[in-house]
PDB file of C-alpha atoms in Angstrom:
ATOM      1  CA  MET A   1       0.000   0.000   0.000  1.00 37.00           C
ATOM      2  CA  THR A   2       1.378   3.358  -0.961  1.00 43.00           C
ATOM      3  CA  PRO A   3       0.498   6.715   0.636  1.00 36.00           C
ATOM      4  CA  SER A   4      -1.186   7.790  -2.594  1.00 44.00           C
ATOM      5  CA  GLN A   5      -4.068   5.315  -2.453  1.00 46.00           C
ATOM      6  CA  ARG A   6      -6.844   3.962  -0.282  1.00 46.00           C
ATOM      7  CA  SER A   7      -8.156   0.464  -1.015  1.00 43.00           C
ATOM      8  CA  SER A   8     -11.371  -1.231   0.017  1.00 43.00           C
ATOM      9  CA  PRO A   9     -12.394  -4.894  -0.308  1.00 42.00           C
ATOM     10  CA  ALA A  10     -15.717  -4.215  -2.034  1.00 44.00           C
ATOM     11  CA  GLY A  11     -17.162  -7.357  -3.558  1.00 41.00           C
ATOM     12  CA  SER A  12     -14.474  -9.567  -1.974  1.00 40.00           C
ATOM     13  CA  ASP A  13     -17.127 -11.884  -0.501  1.00 48.00           C
ATOM     14  CA  ASP A  14     -16.753 -14.093  -3.596  1.00 55.00           C
ATOM     15  CA  PRO A  15     -13.012 -14.646  -4.075  1.00 50.00           C
ATOM     16  CA  SER A  16     -13.670 -17.574  -6.417  1.00 62.00           C
ATOM     17  CA  ALA A  17     -14.520 -15.095  -9.161  1.00 75.00           C
ATOM     18  CA  PRO A  18     -11.521 -12.787  -9.574  1.00 85.00           C
ATOM     19  CA  ALA A  19     -11.712  -9.610 -11.589  1.00 93.00           C
ATOM     20  CA  THR A  20     -11.554 -10.081 -15.337  1.00 92.00           C
ATOM     21  CA  ARG A  21     -11.814  -6.374 -16.134  1.00 97.00           C
ATOM     22  CA  LEU A  22      -9.906  -3.312 -15.001  1.00 98.00           C
ATOM     23  CA  VAL A  23     -12.105  -0.220 -14.666  1.00 98.00           C
ATOM     24  CA  ILE A  24     -10.359   3.152 -14.730  1.00 98.00           C
ATOM     25  CA  ALA A  25     -12.944   5.740 -13.782  1.00 94.00           C
ATOM     26  CA  TYR A  26     -11.516   8.941 -12.311  1.00 93.00           C
ATOM     27  CA  ALA A  27     -14.968   9.541 -10.804  1.00 89.00           C
ATOM     28  CA  PHE A  28     -16.702   6.498  -9.315  1.00 90.00           C
ATOM     29  CA  ALA A  29     -18.928   5.540  -6.410  1.00 82.00           C
ATOM     30  CA  PRO A  30     -19.547   7.164  -3.983  1.00 82.00           C
ATOM     31  CA  ASP A  31     -18.775  10.430  -5.805  1.00 78.00           C
ATOM     32  CA  ALA A  32     -21.904  12.520  -6.395  1.00 77.00           C
ATOM     33  CA  ASP A  33     -20.907  13.162  -9.995  1.00 79.00           C
ATOM     34  CA  THR A  34     -22.589  12.519 -13.337  1.00 85.00           C
ATOM     35  CA  SER A  35     -19.540  10.710 -14.703  1.00 85.00           C
ATOM     36  CA  ALA A  36     -19.376   8.530 -11.587  1.00 84.00           C
ATOM     37  CA  VAL A  37     -23.021   7.568 -11.978  1.00 88.00           C
ATOM     38  CA  ALA A  38     -22.464   6.644 -15.631  1.00 89.00           C
ATOM     39  CA  ALA A  39     -19.418   4.511 -14.794  1.00 91.00           C
ATOM     40  CA  VAL A  40     -21.282   2.726 -12.000  1.00 91.00           C
ATOM     41  CA  LYS A  41     -24.187   1.982 -14.331  1.00 91.00           C
ATOM     42  CA  ARG A  42     -21.794   0.628 -16.947  1.00 92.00           C
ATOM     43  CA  VAL A  43     -20.207  -1.758 -14.441  1.00 93.00           C
ATOM     44  CA  ALA A  44     -23.628  -2.881 -13.218  1.00 92.00           C
ATOM     45  CA  VAL A  45     -25.009  -3.469 -16.717  1.00 92.00           C
ATOM     46  CA  ASP A  46     -21.931  -5.368 -17.880  1.00 91.00           C
ATOM     47  CA  GLY A  47     -22.088  -7.553 -14.753  1.00 90.00           C
ATOM     48  CA  GLU A  48     -18.426  -8.494 -14.960  1.00 92.00           C
ATOM     49  CA  PRO A  49     -16.188  -8.814 -11.863  1.00 94.00           C
ATOM     50  CA  CYS A  50     -13.773  -5.907 -11.924  1.00 96.00           C
ATOM     51  CA  ASP A  51     -11.024  -4.048 -10.126  1.00 96.00           C
ATOM     52  CA  VAL A  52     -11.503  -0.280 -10.003  1.00 96.00           C
ATOM     53  CA  ILE A  53      -9.002   2.567 -10.003  1.00 98.00           C
ATOM     54  CA  SER A  54     -10.481   5.998  -9.314  1.00 96.00           C
ATOM     55  CA  ASN A  55      -9.378   9.274  -7.771  1.00 94.00           C
ATOM     56  CA  ASP A  56     -10.240  10.927  -4.474  1.00 92.00           C
ATOM     57  CA  LEU A  57     -12.734  13.665  -5.348  1.00 89.00           C
ATOM     58  CA  ARG A  58     -13.806  14.606  -1.829  1.00 83.00           C
ATOM     59  CA  ALA A  59     -12.321  18.072  -2.278  1.00 79.00           C
ATOM     60  CA  ILE A  60     -14.600  18.888  -5.222  1.00 80.00           C
ATOM     61  CA  ARG A  61     -17.562  16.480  -5.032  1.00 87.00           C
ATOM     62  CA  GLY A  62     -20.105  15.340  -2.473  1.00 76.00           C
ATOM     63  CA  ARG A  63     -21.045  11.737  -1.702  1.00 77.00           C
ATOM     64  CA  ASP A  64     -23.862   9.458  -2.752  1.00 78.00           C
ATOM     65  CA  ASP A  65     -23.351   6.268  -0.770  1.00 77.00           C
ATOM     66  CA  SER A  66     -26.206   4.527  -2.565  1.00 78.00           C
ATOM     67  CA  LEU A  67     -23.977   4.213  -5.641  1.00 86.00           C
ATOM     68  CA  GLU A  68     -21.710   1.723  -3.886  1.00 84.00           C
ATOM     69  CA  GLU A  69     -24.638  -0.625  -3.334  1.00 82.00           C
ATOM     70  CA  VAL A  70     -25.225  -0.844  -7.093  1.00 86.00           C
ATOM     71  CA  VAL A  71     -21.836  -2.481  -7.739  1.00 88.00           C
ATOM     72  CA  ALA A  72     -21.071  -4.029  -4.345  1.00 84.00           C
ATOM     73  CA  GLY A  73     -21.130  -7.573  -5.698  1.00 87.00           C
ATOM     74  CA  LEU A  74     -18.963  -6.825  -8.719  1.00 92.00           C
ATOM     75  CA  VAL A  75     -16.021  -4.752  -7.480  1.00 92.00           C
ATOM     76  CA  ARG A  76     -13.263  -7.023  -6.206  1.00 94.00           C
ATOM     77  CA  ARG A  77     -10.548  -4.482  -5.422  1.00 95.00           C
ATOM     78  CA  ARG A  78     -10.740  -0.725  -5.312  1.00 94.00           C
ATOM     79  CA  ALA A  79      -7.945   1.836  -5.230  1.00 97.00           C
ATOM     80  CA  VAL A  80      -8.881   5.466  -4.637  1.00 96.00           C
ATOM     81  CA  LEU A  81      -5.829   7.459  -5.615  1.00 97.00           C
ATOM     82  CA  ASP A  82      -4.894  10.547  -3.642  1.00 94.00           C
ATOM     83  CA  THR A  83      -3.788  12.791  -6.500  1.00 95.00           C
ATOM     84  CA  PRO A  84      -4.766  16.422  -7.215  1.00 92.00           C
ATOM     85  CA  PRO A  85      -8.281  16.406  -8.746  1.00 90.00           C
ATOM     86  CA  MET A  86      -8.098  18.393 -11.974  1.00 90.00           C
ATOM     87  CA  PHE A  87      -9.712  18.020 -15.390  1.00 86.00           C
ATOM     88  CA  GLY A  88      -6.803  18.568 -17.759  1.00 90.00           C
ATOM     89  CA  GLY A  89      -3.659  19.600 -15.891  1.00 94.00           C
ATOM     90  CA  TRP A  90      -0.665  17.651 -17.182  1.00 97.00           C
ATOM     91  CA  SER A  91       0.980  17.367 -13.753  1.00 96.00           C
ATOM     92  CA  SER A  92      -2.214  15.953 -12.247  1.00 96.00           C
ATOM     93  CA  ILE A  93      -2.570  13.488 -15.140  1.00 98.00           C
ATOM     94  CA  LEU A  94       0.992  12.303 -14.553  1.00 98.00           C
ATOM     95  CA  SER A  95       0.340  11.913 -10.824  1.00 98.00           C
ATOM     96  CA  PHE A  96      -2.770   9.836 -11.493  1.00 97.00           C
ATOM     97  CA  CYS A  97      -1.005   7.650 -14.059  1.00 98.00           C
ATOM     98  CA  ARG A  98       2.007   6.985 -11.845  1.00 97.00           C
ATOM     99  CA  ALA A  99      -0.147   6.174  -8.827  1.00 98.00           C
ATOM    100  CA  GLY A 100      -2.295   3.900 -10.979  1.00 98.00           C
ATOM    101  CA  GLN A 101       0.760   2.061 -12.278  1.00 98.00           C
ATOM    102  CA  ARG A 102       2.001   1.592  -8.694  1.00 98.00           C
ATOM    103  CA  THR A 103      -1.392   0.182  -7.759  1.00 98.00           C
ATOM    104  CA  LEU A 104      -1.276  -2.365 -10.570  1.00 97.00           C
ATOM    105  CA  ARG A 105       2.229  -3.452  -9.605  1.00 97.00           C
ATOM    106  CA  ALA A 106       1.013  -3.991  -6.034  1.00 97.00           C
ATOM    107  CA  TRP A 107      -1.999  -5.974  -7.239  1.00 96.00           C
ATOM    108  CA  ASP A 108       0.281  -8.058  -9.455  1.00 94.00           C
ATOM    109  CA  GLY A 109       1.896  -9.385  -6.280  1.00 94.00           C
ATOM    110  CA  GLN A 110      -1.377 -10.391  -4.637  1.00 94.00           C
ATOM    111  CA  PRO A 111      -2.896 -13.894  -4.989  1.00 89.00           C
ATOM    112  CA  ALA A 112      -5.666 -12.628  -7.287  1.00 90.00           C
ATOM    113  CA  GLY A 113      -3.089 -11.083  -9.609  1.00 91.00           C
ATOM    114  CA  THR A 114      -4.150  -8.957 -12.567  1.00 93.00           C
ATOM    115  CA  ALA A 115      -5.182 -11.477 -15.204  1.00 91.00           C
ATOM    116  CA  TYR A 116      -7.510  -9.035 -16.916  1.00 96.00           C
ATOM    117  CA  THR A 117      -8.982  -9.600 -20.347  1.00 96.00           C
ATOM    118  CA  SER A 118     -10.260  -6.048 -20.784  1.00 97.00           C
ATOM    119  CA  VAL A 119      -9.945  -2.444 -19.657  1.00 98.00           C
ATOM    120  CA  TYR A 120     -12.753   0.111 -19.439  1.00 97.00           C
ATOM    121  CA  SER A 121     -12.086   3.820 -19.028  1.00 97.00           C
ATOM    122  CA  ARG A 122     -14.397   6.808 -18.914  1.00 94.00           C
ATOM    123  CA  ALA A 123     -13.704  10.494 -19.410  1.00 88.00           C
ATOM    124  CA  HIS A 124     -15.065  13.572 -18.541  1.00 83.00           C
ATOM    125  CA  PHE A 125     -11.909  13.538 -16.336  1.00 90.00           C
ATOM    126  CA  ILE A 126      -9.376  12.786 -19.066  1.00 95.00           C
ATOM    127  CA  ALA A 127      -6.645  11.232 -16.896  1.00 97.00           C
ATOM    128  CA  ALA A 128      -8.574   7.946 -17.085  1.00 97.00           C
ATOM    129  CA  HIS A 129      -7.878   7.578 -20.812  1.00 98.00           C
ATOM    130  CA  PHE A 130      -4.186   8.364 -20.343  1.00 98.00           C
ATOM    131  CA  LEU A 131      -3.781   5.628 -17.730  1.00 98.00           C
ATOM    132  CA  ALA A 132      -5.784   3.175 -19.838  1.00 98.00           C
ATOM    133  CA  ALA A 133      -3.541   3.865 -22.829  1.00 98.00           C
ATOM    134  CA  LEU A 134      -0.464   3.162 -20.712  1.00 98.00           C
ATOM    135  CA  VAL A 135      -1.992  -0.048 -19.363  1.00 98.00           C
ATOM    136  CA  VAL A 136      -2.802  -1.490 -22.785  1.00 97.00           C
ATOM    137  CA  ARG A 137       0.646  -0.479 -24.029  1.00 96.00           C
ATOM    138  CA  GLU A 138       2.275  -2.356 -21.160  1.00 94.00           C
ATOM    139  CA  ARG A 139      -0.077  -5.348 -21.421  1.00 93.00           C
ATOM    140  CA  PRO A 140      -0.588  -6.300 -25.077  1.00 90.00           C
ATOM    141  CA  GLY A 141      -3.713  -8.297 -25.767  1.00 91.00           C
ATOM    142  CA  LEU A 142      -6.056  -6.412 -23.453  1.00 95.00           C
ATOM    143  CA  SER A 143      -9.255  -5.174 -25.065  1.00 97.00           C
ATOM    144  CA  TRP A 144      -9.866  -1.490 -24.311  1.00 98.00           C
ATOM    145  CA  ARG A 145     -13.315   0.099 -24.253  1.00 97.00           C
ATOM    146  CA  ALA A 146     -13.151   3.889 -23.902  1.00 97.00           C
ATOM    147  CA  GLU A 147     -16.309   5.819 -23.089  1.00 95.00           C
ATOM    148  CA  MET A 148     -16.708   9.524 -23.801  1.00 90.00           C
ATOM    149  CA  SER A 149     -19.071  11.755 -21.844  1.00 78.00           C
ATOM    150  CA  ASP A 150     -18.731  14.967 -23.859  1.00 79.00           C
ATOM    151  CA  PRO A 151     -16.407  16.128 -26.640  1.00 83.00           C
ATOM    152  CA  LEU A 152     -13.150  16.475 -24.726  1.00 88.00           C
ATOM    153  CA  SER A 153     -11.304  18.990 -26.871  1.00 86.00           C
ATOM    154  CA  ARG A 154     -14.278  21.311 -27.406  1.00 87.00           C
ATOM    155  CA  SER A 155     -16.040  23.599 -24.967  1.00 83.00           C
ATOM    156  CA  ALA A 156     -19.797  23.789 -24.480  1.00 80.00           C
ATOM    157  CA  THR A 157     -19.854  26.545 -27.108  1.00 84.00           C
ATOM    158  CA  GLY A 158     -17.896  24.464 -29.622  1.00 85.00           C
ATOM    159  CA  GLU A 159     -14.644  26.370 -29.252  1.00 89.00           C
ATOM    160  CA  PRO A 160     -11.310  24.512 -28.939  1.00 87.00           C
ATOM    161  CA  ARG A 161     -10.637  23.863 -25.260  1.00 89.00           C
ATOM    162  CA  GLU A 162      -7.400  25.380 -24.006  1.00 92.00           C
ATOM    163  CA  GLY A 163      -5.017  23.225 -22.024  1.00 94.00           C
ATOM    164  CA  PRO A 164      -1.393  22.363 -21.362  1.00 95.00           C
ATOM    165  CA  VAL A 165       0.816  20.461 -23.788  1.00 97.00           C
ATOM    166  CA  PRO A 166       2.079  17.051 -22.589  1.00 97.00           C
ATOM    167  CA  ARG A 167       5.854  16.806 -22.275  1.00 96.00           C
ATOM    168  CA  GLY A 168       8.356  14.265 -21.000  1.00 97.00           C
ATOM    169  CA  ALA A 169       8.828  10.508 -20.916  1.00 97.00           C
ATOM    170  CA  VAL A 170       5.161   9.533 -20.586  1.00 97.00           C
ATOM    171  CA  ALA A 171       4.168  11.719 -23.527  1.00 98.00           C
ATOM    172  CA  GLU A 172       7.022  10.270 -25.575  1.00 97.00           C
ATOM    173  CA  ASP A 173       5.956   6.719 -24.714  1.00 97.00           C
ATOM    174  CA  LEU A 174       2.374   7.383 -25.748  1.00 98.00           C
ATOM    175  CA  ALA A 175       3.543   9.176 -28.889  1.00 98.00           C
ATOM    176  CA  GLU A 176       5.415   5.993 -29.860  1.00 97.00           C
ATOM    177  CA  ALA A 177       2.227   3.967 -29.403  1.00 97.00           C
ATOM    178  CA  LEU A 178       0.377   6.364 -31.699  1.00 97.00           C
ATOM    179  CA  ALA A 179       3.200   6.438 -34.241  1.00 97.00           C
ATOM    180  CA  ALA A 180       2.973   2.656 -34.496  1.00 96.00           C
ATOM    181  CA  ARG A 181      -0.550   3.239 -35.844  1.00 94.00           C
ATOM    182  CA  GLY A 182       0.644   5.922 -38.237  1.00 94.00           C
ATOM    183  CA  VAL A 183      -0.575   8.816 -36.083  1.00 95.00           C
ATOM    184  CA  ARG A 184       1.587  11.747 -35.021  1.00 95.00           C
ATOM    185  CA  MET A 185       0.467  14.374 -32.543  1.00 95.00           C
ATOM    186  CA  ASP A 186       0.711  18.053 -33.365  1.00 94.00           C
ATOM    187  CA  PRO A 187       3.507  19.509 -31.184  1.00 95.00           C
ATOM    188  CA  ALA A 188       1.001  22.057 -29.853  1.00 96.00           C
ATOM    189  CA  ALA A 189      -1.755  19.530 -29.081  1.00 96.00           C
ATOM    190  CA  THR A 190      -3.312  19.937 -25.642  1.00 97.00           C
ATOM    191  CA  THR A 191      -4.001  17.243 -23.060  1.00 97.00           C
ATOM    192  CA  TYR A 192      -7.627  17.202 -24.225  1.00 95.00           C
ATOM    193  CA  GLU A 193      -6.640  16.534 -27.827  1.00 96.00           C
ATOM    194  CA  TRP A 194      -4.251  13.855 -26.659  1.00 97.00           C
ATOM    195  CA  ALA A 195      -6.959  12.112 -24.630  1.00 96.00           C
ATOM    196  CA  GLU A 196      -9.279  11.979 -27.629  1.00 95.00           C
ATOM    197  CA  THR A 197      -6.576  10.794 -30.014  1.00 96.00           C
ATOM    198  CA  LEU A 198      -5.357   8.080 -27.645  1.00 97.00           C
ATOM    199  CA  ALA A 199      -8.862   6.697 -27.224  1.00 96.00           C
ATOM    200  CA  TYR A 200      -9.855   7.051 -30.875  1.00 96.00           C
ATOM    201  CA  THR A 201      -6.655   5.382 -32.098  1.00 95.00           C
ATOM    202  CA  LEU A 202      -5.705   2.785 -29.490  1.00 97.00           C
ATOM    203  CA  ALA A 203      -9.013   1.660 -27.974  1.00 97.00           C
ATOM    204  CA  ASP A 204     -10.837  -1.311 -29.453  1.00 97.00           C
ATOM    205  CA  GLU A 205     -14.222   0.295 -28.897  1.00 97.00           C
ATOM    206  CA  VAL A 206     -15.222   3.921 -28.293  1.00 96.00           C
ATOM    207  CA  VAL A 207     -18.616   4.460 -26.678  1.00 95.00           C
ATOM    208  CA  PHE A 208     -20.591   7.668 -27.219  1.00 92.00           C
ATOM    209  CA  THR A 209     -23.741   8.755 -25.416  1.00 87.00           C
ATOM    210  CA  SER A 210     -25.659   9.453 -28.625  1.00 88.00           C
ATOM    211  CA  ALA A 211     -25.389   9.333 -32.395  1.00 91.00           C
ATOM    212  CA  GLY A 212     -25.268  13.114 -32.416  1.00 90.00           C
ATOM    213  CA  GLN A 213     -22.280  13.179 -30.092  1.00 90.00           C
ATOM    214  CA  ARG A 214     -20.535  10.524 -32.178  1.00 92.00           C
ATOM    215  CA  ASP A 215     -21.091  12.439 -35.407  1.00 92.00           C
ATOM    216  CA  TYR A 216     -19.999  15.726 -33.820  1.00 90.00           C
ATOM    217  CA  CYS A 217     -16.755  14.202 -32.560  1.00 90.00           C
ATOM    218  CA  LEU A 218     -16.056  12.521 -35.894  1.00 90.00           C
ATOM    219  CA  ALA A 219     -16.551  15.828 -37.693  1.00 89.00           C
ATOM    220  CA  HIS A 220     -13.862  17.471 -35.557  1.00 88.00           C
ATOM    221  CA  VAL A 221     -11.172  14.842 -36.150  1.00 90.00           C
ATOM    222  CA  SER A 222      -8.664  16.409 -38.546  1.00 88.00           C
ATOM    223  CA  ASP A 223      -6.377  13.385 -38.988  1.00 92.00           C
ATOM    224  CA  ASP A 224      -7.729  11.046 -41.680  1.00 91.00           C
ATOM    225  CA  ARG A 225      -6.192   7.953 -40.066  1.00 92.00           C
ATOM    226  CA  VAL A 226      -7.669   8.753 -36.669  1.00 94.00           C
ATOM    227  CA  ARG A 227     -11.082   9.407 -38.219  1.00 93.00           C
ATOM    228  CA  ALA A 228     -10.976   6.144 -40.158  1.00 92.00           C
ATOM    229  CA  ALA A 229      -9.989   4.246 -37.029  1.00 92.00           C
ATOM    230  CA  LEU A 230     -12.796   5.832 -35.021  1.00 94.00           C
ATOM    231  CA  GLU A 231     -15.435   5.174 -37.671  1.00 93.00           C
ATOM    232  CA  GLY A 232     -14.760   1.464 -37.382  1.00 90.00           C
ATOM    233  CA  LYS A 233     -15.046   1.272 -33.602  1.00 94.00           C
ATOM    234  CA  ALA A 234     -17.535   3.978 -32.548  1.00 93.00           C
ATOM    235  CA  VAL A 235     -20.684   2.663 -30.844  1.00 93.00           C
ATOM    236  CA  VAL A 236     -23.629   4.335 -29.143  1.00 90.00           C
TER     237      VAL A 236
END
């Protein structure tokens, strides 16, 4: 256990069914947050035993303890990471990713291990897609389902969303993963543009809330390869 996480044994009453899916949801039960509610519903509907990595949002969100009851029988292990809760700050994304990677290394050493077959991530909070991209890069063969709440790189008025530009080793590692698919990031691309491109290019399935949202996001993809990749994996 590291100082940057809190874990709870939710769903551990049935150890004969270990987690087959890793859920990376920056907001999750019991956060009183729309994205948390959507992630909880997704886990409940899928009905698959899972381990969950989320972030501590107590500083910016209230609690809805009823959400935990919805997935109590499905969540095997839960790590709530103690990293700065921000939407698109690069330093906070790095903190979340590093803490998430430490969590997975710790779980690797436990009897249940981390023999996942799939990864699910959800953004509104974009750090979830960054960590998911790193996980599938480190663990080839995992199926990644990325769910989008709203267009990440566009504001509510349709204007490009301003944000920092990723730099350093993690950005370089993810850039290599994209380059292997023939995609190169604009040097001035923001964290929001990165999150979209990572999900659109590397995920096996990208889930949108509506056909309108899907079409809107497709229309704002400037890279032909990314658009072609997304067209073949976008679902509603």
